[in-house]
Amino acid sequence: DERVENEIEILLRDGVQITLVCTKRGGDVQVEKNGNLSIYRIPVSKFIYKSSAVALELPFYFQFWYRRLYALLKESKFDAIHLHDLPLVKVCARLARKYNLPLISDYHENRPEIMKMYSHVRTFPGKWLISVNRWLKYQSKYIQSNLFASRRRQTKLAASFTNLVRRLLGQDGGRGRRNTTSVFEDNR
């Protein structure tokens, strides 16, 4: 996603160490390291991938990601979690509380509205299993303001995000942590 790449580029220029966690189809976990950027590609089965739509009813997706992200947070020190995927906000909020980390949520779409267009949500059994209204409530529970920026405003938001991360990293409080940010991107 170009937006994620732009955020990473800005933060790397400022000397921030970034860990990007994303999905891949099958195989083993792949780790790529390039300077201050580490990319963890987590294999996701077709079942887990598809279970994201019903995660509010059947929590397999939440459990899968909690275990993977918990293991990563346990092995490394992070200063913040930055998230782009609405289904994972519950998991990341729980981990952020557990590790006393700030959580930055930057959704790239209004998922509940987009779900209304999916044929599997409008037909049986999806219509019976997937509640768009529950996703709307879930979204509003974790979002302080439902702001979906226009392309023109994204640059201002990206600058605001960068300044927020800089402030968070500058307020280390002597914890001895390295300048690290965790970014999750669901590569569908």
One Martini backbone bead per residue (centre of mass of N, CA, C, O) as a GRO file, in nm:
protein
  188
    1ASP     BB    1   0.095   0.038   0.025
    2GLU     BB    2   0.155   0.365  -0.029
    3ARG     BB    3   0.095   0.486   0.251
    4VAL     BB    4   0.287   0.307   0.409
    5GLU     BB    5   0.543   0.374   0.252
    6ASN     BB    6   0.544   0.676   0.322
    7GLU     BB    7   0.562   0.650   0.629
    8ILE     BB    8   0.822   0.488   0.633
    9GLU     BB    9   1.004   0.690   0.486
   10ILE     BB   10   0.979   0.920   0.691
   11LEU     BB   11   1.076   0.762   0.945
   12LEU     BB   12   1.352   0.670   0.834
   13ARG     BB   13   1.468   0.957   0.791
   14ASP     BB   14   1.441   0.991   1.123
   15GLY     BB   15   1.554   0.704   1.248
   16VAL     BB   16   1.334   0.497   1.259
   17GLN     BB   17   1.235   0.198   1.382
   18ILE     BB   18   1.079  -0.068   1.186
   19THR     BB   19   0.788  -0.284   1.215
   20LEU     BB   20   0.648  -0.498   0.977
   21VAL     BB   21   0.324  -0.647   0.958
   22CYS     BB   22   0.229  -0.917   0.741
   23THR     BB   23   0.091  -1.098   0.491
   24LYS     BB   24   0.079  -1.444   0.370
   25ARG     BB   25   0.087  -1.723   0.166
   26GLY     BB   26   0.199  -1.946   0.325
   27GLY     BB   27   0.431  -2.105   0.496
   28ASP     BB   28   0.673  -1.923   0.642
   29VAL     BB   29   0.819  -1.707   0.820
   30GLN     BB   30   0.927  -1.388   0.713
   31VAL     BB   31   1.245  -1.208   0.731
   32GLU     BB   32   1.322  -0.866   0.675
   33LYS     BB   33   1.631  -0.674   0.655
   34ASN     BB   34   1.669  -0.299   0.630
   35GLY     BB   35   1.809  -0.159   0.848
   36ASN     BB   36   1.530   0.001   1.009
   37LEU     BB   37   1.385  -0.245   0.854
   38SER     BB   38   1.126  -0.477   0.943
   39ILE     BB   39   0.983  -0.778   0.793
   40TYR     BB   40   0.683  -0.956   0.870
   41ARG     BB   41   0.573  -1.258   0.723
   42ILE     BB   42   0.256  -1.397   0.772
   43PRO     BB   43   0.108  -1.687   0.759
   44VAL     BB   44  -0.217  -1.743   0.597
   45SER     BB   45  -0.483  -1.903   0.591
   46LYS     BB   46  -0.778  -1.924   0.433
   47PHE     BB   47  -0.947  -1.945   0.689
   48ILE     BB   48  -0.838  -1.699   0.840
   49TYR     BB   49  -0.881  -1.492   0.624
   50LYS     BB   50  -1.200  -1.539   0.607
   51SER     BB   51  -1.258  -1.493   0.925
   52SER     BB   52  -1.260  -1.179   0.939
   53ALA     BB   53  -1.570  -1.137   0.873
   54VAL     BB   54  -1.642  -1.328   1.155
   55ALA     BB   55  -1.488  -1.226   1.416
   56LEU     BB   56  -1.733  -1.132   1.599
   57GLU     BB   57  -1.849  -1.436   1.614
   58LEU     BB   58  -1.558  -1.575   1.533
   59PRO     BB   59  -1.233  -1.564   1.700
   60PHE     BB   60  -0.994  -1.678   1.524
   61TYR     BB   61  -0.856  -1.422   1.420
   62PHE     BB   62  -0.783  -1.297   1.693
   63GLN     BB   63  -0.618  -1.536   1.803
   64PHE     BB   64  -0.406  -1.553   1.587
   65TRP     BB   65  -0.296  -1.251   1.620
   66TYR     BB   66  -0.231  -1.249   1.913
   67ARG     BB   67  -0.008  -1.463   1.912
   68ARG     BB   68   0.180  -1.325   1.702
   69LEU     BB   69   0.208  -1.038   1.837
   70TYR     BB   70   0.292  -1.124   2.118
   71ALA     BB   71   0.560  -1.259   2.036
   72LEU     BB   72   0.687  -1.000   1.921
   73LEU     BB   73   0.657  -0.814   2.175
   74LYS     BB   74   0.820  -1.005   2.366
   75GLU     BB   75   1.105  -0.994   2.194
   76SER     BB   76   1.049  -0.681   2.172
   77LYS     BB   77   1.089  -0.331   2.167
   78PHE     BB   78   0.829  -0.089   2.190
   79ASP     BB   79   0.659   0.238   2.149
   80ALA     BB   80   0.446   0.143   1.922
   81ILE     BB   81   0.123   0.107   1.764
   82HIS     BB   82   0.043   0.064   1.415
   83LEU     BB   83  -0.277   0.069   1.246
   84HIS     BB   84  -0.485  -0.049   0.940
   85ASP     BB   85  -0.688  -0.276   1.073
   86LEU     BB   86  -0.990  -0.309   1.204
   87PRO     BB   87  -1.005  -0.605   1.316
   88LEU     BB   88  -0.723  -0.550   1.498
   89VAL     BB   89  -0.789  -0.341   1.724
   90LYS     BB   90  -0.854  -0.527   1.960
   91VAL     BB   91  -0.579  -0.666   1.977
   92CYS     BB   92  -0.401  -0.405   1.994
   93ALA     BB   93  -0.535  -0.285   2.245
   94ARG     BB   94  -0.461  -0.516   2.434
   95LEU     BB   95  -0.150  -0.497   2.388
   96ALA     BB   96  -0.115  -0.201   2.465
   97ARG     BB   97  -0.203  -0.240   2.757
   98LYS     BB   98  -0.004  -0.464   2.840
   99TYR     BB   99   0.259  -0.266   2.730
  100ASN     BB  100   0.213   0.039   2.749
  101LEU     BB  101   0.103   0.145   2.457
  102PRO     BB  102   0.056   0.321   2.196
  103LEU     BB  103  -0.229   0.364   1.972
  104ILE     BB  104  -0.239   0.372   1.615
  105SER     BB  105  -0.520   0.446   1.405
  106ASP     BB  106  -0.520   0.387   1.034
  107TYR     BB  107  -0.765   0.383   0.822
  108HIS     BB  108  -0.829   0.305   0.463
  109GLU     BB  109  -1.133   0.248   0.549
  110ASN     BB  110  -1.487   0.175   0.545
  111ARG     BB  111  -1.563  -0.130   0.612
  112PRO     BB  112  -1.872  -0.147   0.659
  113GLU     BB  113  -1.944  -0.015   0.384
  114ILE     BB  114  -1.794  -0.219   0.203
  115MET     BB  115  -1.944  -0.478   0.298
  116LYS     BB  116  -2.216  -0.410   0.153
  117MET     BB  117  -2.083  -0.498  -0.139
  118TYR     BB  118  -2.054  -0.783  -0.063
  119SER     BB  119  -2.183  -1.078  -0.162
  120HIS     BB  120  -2.125  -1.253   0.107
  121VAL     BB  121  -2.315  -1.047   0.279
  122ARG     BB  122  -2.591  -1.074   0.088
  123THR     BB  123  -2.566  -1.383   0.126
  124PHE     BB  124  -2.591  -1.706   0.173
  125PRO     BB  125  -2.453  -1.708   0.495
  126GLY     BB  126  -2.348  -1.413   0.536
  127LYS     BB  127  -2.610  -1.264   0.614
  128TRP     BB  128  -2.624  -1.434   0.886
  129LEU     BB  129  -2.312  -1.396   1.000
  130ILE     BB  130  -2.289  -1.091   0.894
  131SER     BB  131  -2.270  -0.778   1.073
  132VAL     BB  132  -2.260  -0.454   0.992
  133ASN     BB  133  -2.358  -0.329   1.259
  134ARG     BB  134  -2.135  -0.454   1.435
  135TRP     BB  135  -1.903  -0.313   1.281
  136LEU     BB  136  -1.993  -0.027   1.346
  137LYS     BB  137  -1.969  -0.055   1.654
  138TYR     BB  138  -1.676  -0.145   1.661
  139GLN     BB  139  -1.560   0.104   1.525
  140SER     BB  140  -1.676   0.323   1.727
  141LYS     BB  141  -1.532   0.211   1.980
  142TYR     BB  142  -1.222   0.274   1.843
  143ILE     BB  143  -1.329   0.557   1.745
  144GLN     BB  144  -1.335   0.893   1.805
  145SER     BB  145  -1.335   0.963   1.489
  146ASN     BB  146  -1.506   0.967   1.172
  147LEU     BB  147  -1.235   0.998   0.968
  148PHE     BB  148  -1.234   1.037   0.609
  149ALA     BB  149  -1.002   1.118   0.400
  150SER     BB  150  -0.897   1.298   0.166
  151ARG     BB  151  -0.642   1.318  -0.045
  152ARG     BB  152  -0.564   1.613   0.032
  153ARG     BB  153  -0.553   1.540   0.356
  154GLN     BB  154  -0.335   1.313   0.383
  155THR     BB  155  -0.081   1.483   0.415
  156LYS     BB  156  -0.161   1.613   0.684
  157LEU     BB  157  -0.198   1.343   0.834
  158ALA     BB  158   0.087   1.236   0.794
  159ALA     BB  159   0.222   1.468   0.947
  160SER     BB  160   0.071   1.419   1.211
  161PHE     BB  161   0.171   1.136   1.255
  162THR     BB  162   0.471   1.198   1.261
  163ASN     BB  163   0.454   1.393   1.503
  164LEU     BB  164   0.337   1.188   1.699
  165VAL     BB  165   0.568   0.986   1.690
  166ARG     BB  166   0.787   1.182   1.777
  167ARG     BB  167   0.661   1.244   2.054
  168LEU     BB  168   0.654   0.956   2.160
  169LEU     BB  169   0.965   0.908   2.129
  170GLY     BB  170   1.045   1.163   2.308
  171GLN     BB  171   0.865   1.016   2.553
  172ASP     BB  172   1.040   0.778   2.696
  173GLY     BB  173   1.122   0.812   3.010
  174GLY     BB  174   1.389   0.624   3.030
  175ARG     BB  175   1.337   0.317   2.918
  176GLY     BB  176   1.547   0.241   2.674
  177ARG     BB  177   1.425   0.260   2.411
  178ARG     BB  178   1.386   0.225   2.095
  179ASN     BB  179   1.314   0.349   1.785
  180THR     BB  180   0.988   0.215   1.764
  181THR     BB  181   0.762   0.072   1.520
  182SER     BB  182   0.446  -0.074   1.471
  183VAL     BB  183   0.321  -0.215   1.165
  184PHE     BB  184   0.004  -0.295   1.023
  185GLU     BB  185  -0.064  -0.497   0.724
  186ASP     BB  186  -0.320  -0.612   0.522
  187ASN     BB  187  -0.254  -0.835   0.249
  188ARG     BB  188  -0.514  -0.876   0.009
   0.00000   0.00000   0.00000
